PDB file of C-alpha atoms in Angstrom:
ATOM      1  CA  MET A   5      46.411   9.346  18.087  1.00 88.00           C
ATOM      2  CA  SER A   6      43.200   9.474  19.635  1.00 94.00           C
ATOM      3  CA  ARG A   7      39.877  12.154  20.343  1.00 96.00           C
ATOM      4  CA  THR A   8      38.103  12.500  23.435  1.00 96.00           C
ATOM      5  CA  ILE A   9      34.661  12.412  23.495  1.00 97.00           C
ATOM      6  CA  TYR A  10      32.525  14.516  25.844  1.00 97.00           C
ATOM      7  CA  LEU A  11      29.171  14.317  27.595  1.00 97.00           C
ATOM      8  CA  ALA A  12      27.478  17.659  27.301  1.00 95.00           C
ATOM      9  CA  GLU A  13      24.055  18.304  29.436  1.00 94.00           C
ATOM     10  CA  PHE A  14      22.580  21.336  29.004  1.00 89.00           C
ATOM     11  CA  SER A  15      20.113  23.177  31.922  1.00 83.00           C
ATOM     12  CA  ASN A  16      16.845  23.088  30.072  1.00 70.00           C
ATOM     13  CA  GLY A  17      15.221  24.430  33.443  1.00 65.00           C
ATOM     14  CA  PRO A  18      12.860  22.531  35.481  1.00 57.00           C
ATOM     15  CA  ARG A  19      12.554  19.905  32.790  1.00 62.00           C
ATOM     16  CA  PRO A  20      15.399  17.068  32.721  1.00 70.00           C
ATOM     17  CA  ALA A  21      18.634  18.097  30.913  1.00 78.00           C
ATOM     18  CA  HIS A  22      19.642  17.953  26.720  1.00 85.00           C
ATOM     19  CA  GLN A  23      22.159  15.672  26.659  1.00 92.00           C
ATOM     20  CA  SER A  24      24.620  15.377  23.876  1.00 95.00           C
ATOM     21  CA  VAL A  25      27.825  13.375  22.752  1.00 97.00           C
ATOM     22  CA  PHE A  26      29.875  16.907  21.911  1.00 97.00           C
ATOM     23  CA  MET A  27      33.703  16.833  20.254  1.00 96.00           C
ATOM     24  CA  PRO A  28      35.580  19.872  19.832  1.00 96.00           C
ATOM     25  CA  THR A  29      37.176  20.695  16.620  1.00 95.00           C
ATOM     26  CA  GLY A  30      41.325  19.931  16.870  1.00 93.00           C
ATOM     27  CA  ASN A  31      40.587  17.919  20.025  1.00 94.00           C
ATOM     28  CA  ALA A  32      40.379  21.171  22.306  1.00 93.00           C
ATOM     29  CA  GLY A  33      38.707  24.420  22.929  1.00 94.00           C
ATOM     30  CA  THR A  34      34.848  24.904  23.225  1.00 95.00           C
ATOM     31  CA  LYS A  35      33.943  24.963  19.931  1.00 95.00           C
ATOM     32  CA  GLY A  36      33.367  21.296  17.763  1.00 96.00           C
ATOM     33  CA  LYS A  37      29.996  19.150  16.371  1.00 96.00           C
ATOM     34  CA  LEU A  38      27.217  18.539  18.501  1.00 96.00           C
ATOM     35  CA  ILE A  39      25.771  14.594  17.912  1.00 97.00           C
ATOM     36  CA  HIS A  40      22.549  15.407  19.397  1.00 95.00           C
ATOM     37  CA  VAL A  41      18.445  14.709  18.637  1.00 93.00           C
ATOM     38  CA  ASP A  42      15.696  17.026  18.436  1.00 85.00           C
ATOM     39  CA  GLY A  43      12.180  16.917  18.603  1.00 76.00           C
ATOM     40  CA  ASN A  44       9.592  16.578  20.714  1.00 66.00           C
ATOM     41  CA  PRO A  45       7.673  13.596  22.636  1.00 62.00           C
ATOM     42  CA  ALA A  46       4.635  14.121  20.660  1.00 58.00           C
ATOM     43  CA  LEU A  47       5.582  13.873  17.564  1.00 63.00           C
ATOM     44  CA  GLY A  48       9.171  12.195  17.863  1.00 72.00           C
ATOM     45  CA  PHE A  49      13.047  12.415  17.478  1.00 83.00           C
ATOM     46  CA  SER A  50      15.690  12.337  15.476  1.00 90.00           C
ATOM     47  CA  LEU A  51      19.314  12.437  15.011  1.00 94.00           C
ATOM     48  CA  GLU A  52      20.719  16.258  14.284  1.00 95.00           C
ATOM     49  CA  PHE A  53      24.298  17.045  14.151  1.00 96.00           C
ATOM     50  CA  LEU A  54      25.183  20.735  15.391  1.00 95.00           C
ATOM     51  CA  ARG A  55      28.836  21.889  13.027  1.00 96.00           C
ATOM     52  CA  ASN A  56      30.911  24.888  14.565  1.00 95.00           C
ATOM     53  CA  PHE A  57      28.744  25.011  18.017  1.00 95.00           C
ATOM     54  CA  ASP A  58      30.572  26.419  20.640  1.00 95.00           C
ATOM     55  CA  TYR A  59      28.785  25.536  23.870  1.00 92.00           C
ATOM     56  CA  ALA A  60      30.248  28.739  25.702  1.00 91.00           C
ATOM     57  CA  ASP A  61      27.729  30.942  23.926  1.00 89.00           C
ATOM     58  CA  PHE A  62      25.152  28.252  25.164  1.00 85.00           C
ATOM     59  CA  PRO A  63      22.904  31.374  27.344  1.00 81.00           C
ATOM     60  CA  THR A  64      21.946  28.897  29.722  1.00 80.00           C
ATOM     61  CA  PRO A  65      23.876  25.911  32.599  1.00 88.00           C
ATOM     62  CA  TYR A  66      26.003  23.484  31.265  1.00 92.00           C
ATOM     63  CA  TRP A  67      28.583  20.443  31.759  1.00 94.00           C
ATOM     64  CA  ILE A  68      30.751  19.136  30.041  1.00 96.00           C
ATOM     65  CA  SER A  69      32.648  15.580  31.074  1.00 96.00           C
ATOM     66  CA  GLU A  70      34.603  13.454  29.588  1.00 96.00           C
ATOM     67  CA  LEU A  71      32.955  10.258  28.205  1.00 95.00           C
ATOM     68  CA  GLY A  72      36.475   9.018  26.643  1.00 96.00           C
ATOM     69  CA  ALA A  73      38.377   8.461  23.316  1.00 96.00           C
ATOM     70  CA  VAL A  74      38.134   6.654  20.194  1.00 96.00           C
ATOM     71  CA  ASP A  75      40.446   6.445  17.771  1.00 96.00           C
ATOM     72  CA  ALA A  76      41.353  10.003  15.610  1.00 95.00           C
ATOM     73  CA  ARG A  77      41.436   8.333  11.840  1.00 95.00           C
ATOM     74  CA  PHE A  78      37.254   7.526  12.570  1.00 96.00           C
ATOM     75  CA  VAL A  79      36.577  11.481  13.410  1.00 95.00           C
ATOM     76  CA  THR A  80      36.809  14.406  10.490  1.00 94.00           C
ATOM     77  CA  ASP A  81      36.418  17.973  11.658  1.00 93.00           C
ATOM     78  CA  THR A  82      33.406  19.929   9.863  1.00 84.00           C
ATOM     79  CA  PRO A  83      34.751  23.222  10.172  1.00 76.00           C
ATOM     80  CA  GLY A  84      33.447  24.711   6.460  1.00 82.00           C
ATOM     81  CA  ASN A  85      33.051  28.385   6.985  1.00 88.00           C
ATOM     82  CA  GLY A  86      33.104  28.108  10.760  1.00 89.00           C
ATOM     83  CA  GLN A  87      29.436  29.606  10.830  1.00 92.00           C
ATOM     84  CA  LEU A  88      27.017  26.972  13.193  1.00 93.00           C
ATOM     85  CA  SER A  89      24.833  24.905  10.716  1.00 94.00           C
ATOM     86  CA  LYS A  90      23.358  21.419  11.468  1.00 93.00           C
ATOM     87  CA  ASP A  91      21.992  18.077   9.327  1.00 94.00           C
ATOM     88  CA  ALA A  92      21.770  14.729   9.136  1.00 94.00           C
ATOM     89  CA  VAL A  93      24.439  13.653   6.962  1.00 95.00           C
ATOM     90  CA  ALA A  94      27.204  11.264   8.633  1.00 96.00           C
ATOM     91  CA  ARG A  95      30.684  12.769   7.574  1.00 95.00           C
ATOM     92  CA  ASP A  96      33.182  10.080   9.861  1.00 96.00           C
ATOM     93  CA  GLN A  97      32.887   6.974  10.725  1.00 96.00           C
ATOM     94  CA  LEU A  98      31.802   7.780  14.144  1.00 95.00           C
ATOM     95  CA  GLU A  99      28.697   9.689  12.969  1.00 96.00           C
ATOM     96  CA  SER A 100      28.388   6.603  10.939  1.00 97.00           C
ATOM     97  CA  VAL A 101      27.802   4.556  13.954  1.00 96.00           C
ATOM     98  CA  ALA A 102      25.210   6.986  15.877  1.00 96.00           C
ATOM     99  CA  THR A 103      22.965   7.019  13.297  1.00 96.00           C
ATOM    100  CA  LEU A 104      23.061   2.656  13.794  1.00 96.00           C
ATOM    101  CA  VAL A 105      21.194   4.012  17.606  1.00 93.00           C
ATOM    102  CA  ALA A 106      16.928   4.539  16.955  1.00 90.00           C
ATOM    103  CA  PRO A 107      16.540   7.725  18.181  1.00 89.00           C
ATOM    104  CA  PRO A 108      13.206   7.979  21.024  1.00 80.00           C
ATOM    105  CA  GLY A 109       9.806   7.767  19.208  1.00 75.00           C
ATOM    106  CA  ARG A 110       6.243   8.933  19.991  1.00 63.00           C
ATOM    107  CA  SER A 111       5.939   8.948  23.173  1.00 56.00           C
ATOM    108  CA  LEU A 112       2.088   8.186  24.505  1.00 51.00           C
ATOM    109  CA  ASN A 113       2.110  10.249  27.760  1.00 44.00           C
ATOM    110  CA  PRO A 114       4.406  13.170  26.107  1.00 43.00           C
ATOM    111  CA  PHE A 115       3.429  15.631  28.407  1.00 39.00           C
ATOM    112  CA  ASP A 116       6.232  16.949  31.497  1.00 38.00           C
ATOM    113  CA  PRO A 117       4.313  16.985  34.633  1.00 30.00           C
ATOM    114  CA  ALA A 118       6.842  19.427  35.547  1.00 34.00           C
ATOM    115  CA  LEU A 119       5.960  22.095  33.016  1.00 40.00           C
ATOM    116  CA  LYS A 120       4.587  24.836  35.463  1.00 48.00           C
ATOM    117  CA  SER A 121       5.047  25.143  39.100  1.00 51.00           C
ATOM    118  CA  GLY A 122       1.576  25.523  40.587  1.00 63.00           C
ATOM    119  CA  LEU A 123       0.331  22.578  37.584  1.00 72.00           C
ATOM    120  CA  SER A 124      -0.105  18.909  38.462  1.00 78.00           C
ATOM    121  CA  ALA A 125       0.942  16.841  36.495  1.00 77.00           C
ATOM    122  CA  ASP A 126      -3.196  15.855  35.695  1.00 84.00           C
ATOM    123  CA  THR A 127      -4.000  19.588  34.931  1.00 85.00           C
ATOM    124  CA  VAL A 128      -0.735  19.883  32.355  1.00 83.00           C
ATOM    125  CA  LYS A 129      -2.499  16.627  30.729  1.00 86.00           C
ATOM    126  CA  ASP A 130      -5.992  17.614  30.322  1.00 90.00           C
ATOM    127  CA  LEU A 131      -5.403  21.701  29.194  1.00 89.00           C
ATOM    128  CA  CYS A 132      -3.288  19.670  26.680  1.00 90.00           C
ATOM    129  CA  THR A 133      -5.436  16.813  25.421  1.00 93.00           C
ATOM    130  CA  ARG A 134      -8.517  19.250  25.275  1.00 93.00           C
ATOM    131  CA  MET A 135      -6.414  21.526  23.075  1.00 92.00           C
ATOM    132  CA  LEU A 136      -5.633  18.318  20.465  1.00 94.00           C
ATOM    133  CA  SER A 137      -9.354  17.132  20.994  1.00 95.00           C
ATOM    134  CA  LEU A 138     -10.956  20.357  18.947  1.00 95.00           C
ATOM    135  CA  LYS A 139     -10.088  18.964  15.896  1.00 94.00           C
ATOM    136  CA  ASP A 140     -13.230  16.583  16.065  1.00 95.00           C
ATOM    137  CA  LYS A 141     -14.910  18.827  18.846  1.00 96.00           C
ATOM    138  CA  CYS A 142     -14.953  21.617  16.372  1.00 95.00           C
ATOM    139  CA  VAL A 143     -17.582  21.241  13.145  1.00 96.00           C
ATOM    140  CA  HIS A 144     -18.539  23.280  10.310  1.00 94.00           C
ATOM    141  CA  PRO A 145     -21.842  25.226  10.578  1.00 92.00           C
ATOM    142  CA  THR A 146     -22.500  24.265   7.080  1.00 92.00           C
ATOM    143  CA  SER A 147     -21.718  20.792   6.998  1.00 92.00           C
ATOM    144  CA  GLN A 148     -21.916  20.411  10.774  1.00 94.00           C
ATOM    145  CA  LYS A 149     -18.668  18.069  10.414  1.00 94.00           C
ATOM    146  CA  PRO A 150     -15.039  18.544  11.676  1.00 94.00           C
ATOM    147  CA  TYR A 151     -13.231  20.628   9.609  1.00 94.00           C
ATOM    148  CA  ILE A 152      -9.777  21.152  11.292  1.00 93.00           C
ATOM    149  CA  LEU A 153      -7.271  19.106   8.620  1.00 92.00           C
ATOM    150  CA  SER A 154      -4.437  18.104  11.671  1.00 91.00           C
ATOM    151  CA  ALA A 155      -3.554  18.966  14.900  1.00 90.00           C
ATOM    152  CA  SER A 156       0.144  18.154  16.618  1.00 91.00           C
ATOM    153  CA  GLY A 157       1.880  19.641  20.032  1.00 88.00           C
ATOM    154  CA  GLY A 158       4.002  19.019  22.502  1.00 87.00           C
ATOM    155  CA  ALA A 159       6.478  19.898  25.392  1.00 83.00           C
ATOM    156  CA  ASP A 160       9.434  22.017  24.388  1.00 83.00           C
ATOM    157  CA  ASN A 161      12.956  20.534  24.220  1.00 85.00           C
ATOM    158  CA  SER A 162      14.963  23.216  22.928  1.00 82.00           C
ATOM    159  CA  PRO A 163      18.653  23.666  23.830  1.00 82.00           C
ATOM    160  CA  GLU A 164      18.811  26.410  22.433  1.00 80.00           C
ATOM    161  CA  GLY A 165      17.555  28.582  25.419  1.00 76.00           C
ATOM    162  CA  MET A 166      15.716  31.008  23.094  1.00 76.00           C
ATOM    163  CA  GLN A 167      11.917  29.641  24.219  1.00 74.00           C
ATOM    164  CA  ASN A 168      11.322  32.873  25.657  1.00 74.00           C
ATOM    165  CA  GLY A 169       8.791  31.804  28.646  1.00 73.00           C
ATOM    166  CA  ILE A 170       6.804  29.407  25.716  1.00 78.00           C
ATOM    167  CA  THR A 171       6.886  26.407  27.238  1.00 81.00           C
ATOM    168  CA  HIS A 172       4.704  23.743  24.180  1.00 86.00           C
ATOM    169  CA  ALA A 173       4.007  23.878  21.221  1.00 86.00           C
ATOM    170  CA  PHE A 174       0.397  23.800  19.191  1.00 90.00           C
ATOM    171  CA  VAL A 175       0.347  23.094  15.197  1.00 90.00           C
ATOM    172  CA  VAL A 176      -3.464  23.380  13.667  1.00 90.00           C
ATOM    173  CA  GLU A 177      -4.225  23.465  10.071  1.00 92.00           C
ATOM    174  CA  PHE A 178      -7.109  24.495   8.181  1.00 92.00           C
ATOM    175  CA  ALA A 179      -8.129  23.815   4.266  1.00 90.00           C
ATOM    176  CA  SER A 180      -8.904  27.652   4.057  1.00 91.00           C
ATOM    177  CA  GLU A 181      -8.554  31.107   5.493  1.00 90.00           C
ATOM    178  CA  GLU A 182     -11.802  31.125   6.141  1.00 92.00           C
ATOM    179  CA  ASP A 183     -11.960  27.911   8.040  1.00 92.00           C
ATOM    180  CA  ARG A 184      -9.175  29.936  10.291  1.00 92.00           C
ATOM    181  CA  LYS A 185     -11.451  32.541  10.710  1.00 91.00           C
ATOM    182  CA  TYR A 186     -14.531  30.975  11.936  1.00 94.00           C
ATOM    183  CA  TYR A 187     -12.267  28.881  14.251  1.00 92.00           C
ATOM    184  CA  LEU A 188     -10.671  32.016  15.080  1.00 90.00           C
ATOM    185  CA  GLU A 189     -13.509  34.488  15.881  1.00 90.00           C
ATOM    186  CA  LYS A 190     -16.665  32.406  16.053  1.00 93.00           C
ATOM    187  CA  ASP A 191     -16.399  28.192  16.488  1.00 94.00           C
ATOM    188  CA  PRO A 192     -17.537  27.632  19.865  1.00 94.00           C
ATOM    189  CA  ALA A 193     -15.775  24.991  21.334  1.00 95.00           C
ATOM    190  CA  HIS A 194     -12.662  26.809  20.345  1.00 92.00           C
ATOM    191  CA  LEU A 195     -13.964  29.771  22.468  1.00 91.00           C
ATOM    192  CA  GLU A 196     -14.504  27.504  25.075  1.00 92.00           C
ATOM    193  CA  PHE A 197     -11.090  26.494  25.333  1.00 88.00           C
ATOM    194  CA  VAL A 198      -9.535  29.908  25.002  1.00 85.00           C
ATOM    195  CA  GLY A 199     -11.966  31.115  27.607  1.00 84.00           C
ATOM    196  CA  SER A 200     -10.774  28.013  30.268  1.00 84.00           C
ATOM    197  CA  LEU A 201      -6.751  29.140  29.896  1.00 78.00           C
ATOM    198  CA  LYS A 202      -6.932  32.390  31.813  1.00 73.00           C
ATOM    199  CA  ASP A 203      -6.095  30.899  35.675  1.00 72.00           C
ATOM    200  CA  VAL A 204      -3.687  28.194  33.685  1.00 78.00           C
ATOM    201  CA  ILE A 205      -1.999  30.494  30.567  1.00 76.00           C
ATOM    202  CA  GLU A 206       1.328  33.070  31.605  1.00 73.00           C
ATOM    203  CA  LYS A 207       1.870  33.550  28.177  1.00 72.00           C
ATOM    204  CA  VAL A 208       0.187  32.924  24.772  1.00 76.00           C
ATOM    205  CA  GLN A 209       2.541  33.901  21.943  1.00 77.00           C
ATOM    206  CA  VAL A 210       0.385  33.140  18.037  1.00 82.00           C
ATOM    207  CA  VAL A 211       2.504  32.578  14.215  1.00 83.00           C
ATOM    208  CA  ASP A 212       0.261  31.997  11.325  1.00 84.00           C
ATOM    209  CA  PHE A 213       1.942  30.610   8.250  1.00 83.00           C
ATOM    210  CA  THR A 214       0.508  29.367   4.545  1.00 82.00           C
ATOM    211  CA  GLY A 215       3.472  26.284   3.644  1.00 79.00           C
ATOM    212  CA  GLY A 216       5.498  27.479   1.003  1.00 82.00           C
ATOM    213  CA  VAL A 217       4.769  31.500   0.968  1.00 83.00           C
ATOM    214  CA  PHE A 218       7.650  32.831   1.941  1.00 80.00           C
TER     215      PHE A 218
END
């Protein structure tokens, strides 16, 4: 007995489609396991198994194509409680083979030139580069040294279709609330950068959090 393997492609707007391997539970239907990589070009990607994934519920266009077949003894259905879940632990031989394929690493050029209509690739790259360069340009008023602990970011590549128009994400880490307050309200380098965004940014969403505090 064999199990059918499918290529699942999900629309990602103006960017390249997100491609995954899909195997329906019981070898039929729209619900099953999705094998793909998750991450972003700036930080790299990691293998992920989505269990009880139903592509019929996906909010954007998708295409399902038959790839081939594999012996059924190499595949184990893992429906559990029937709810969508994700992990990176192989539970059958097919998933074990997937772990042997190294996911893409960090890109030297993580910026998508098709990010927005009307913006050139150079404009997008310059904007993102200037955002990340604030880590070195922003200096503390007392020490006169950079005070941002870390800054990272990348272009959206989520297959879930819930971005609500957000195309890029950046994470900036501070040592204290006082440093964050200075960055937001007084740092001249940051304020100058924010002022330059008026004509190139359509929407901004900001979330602040303290790691481990829920």
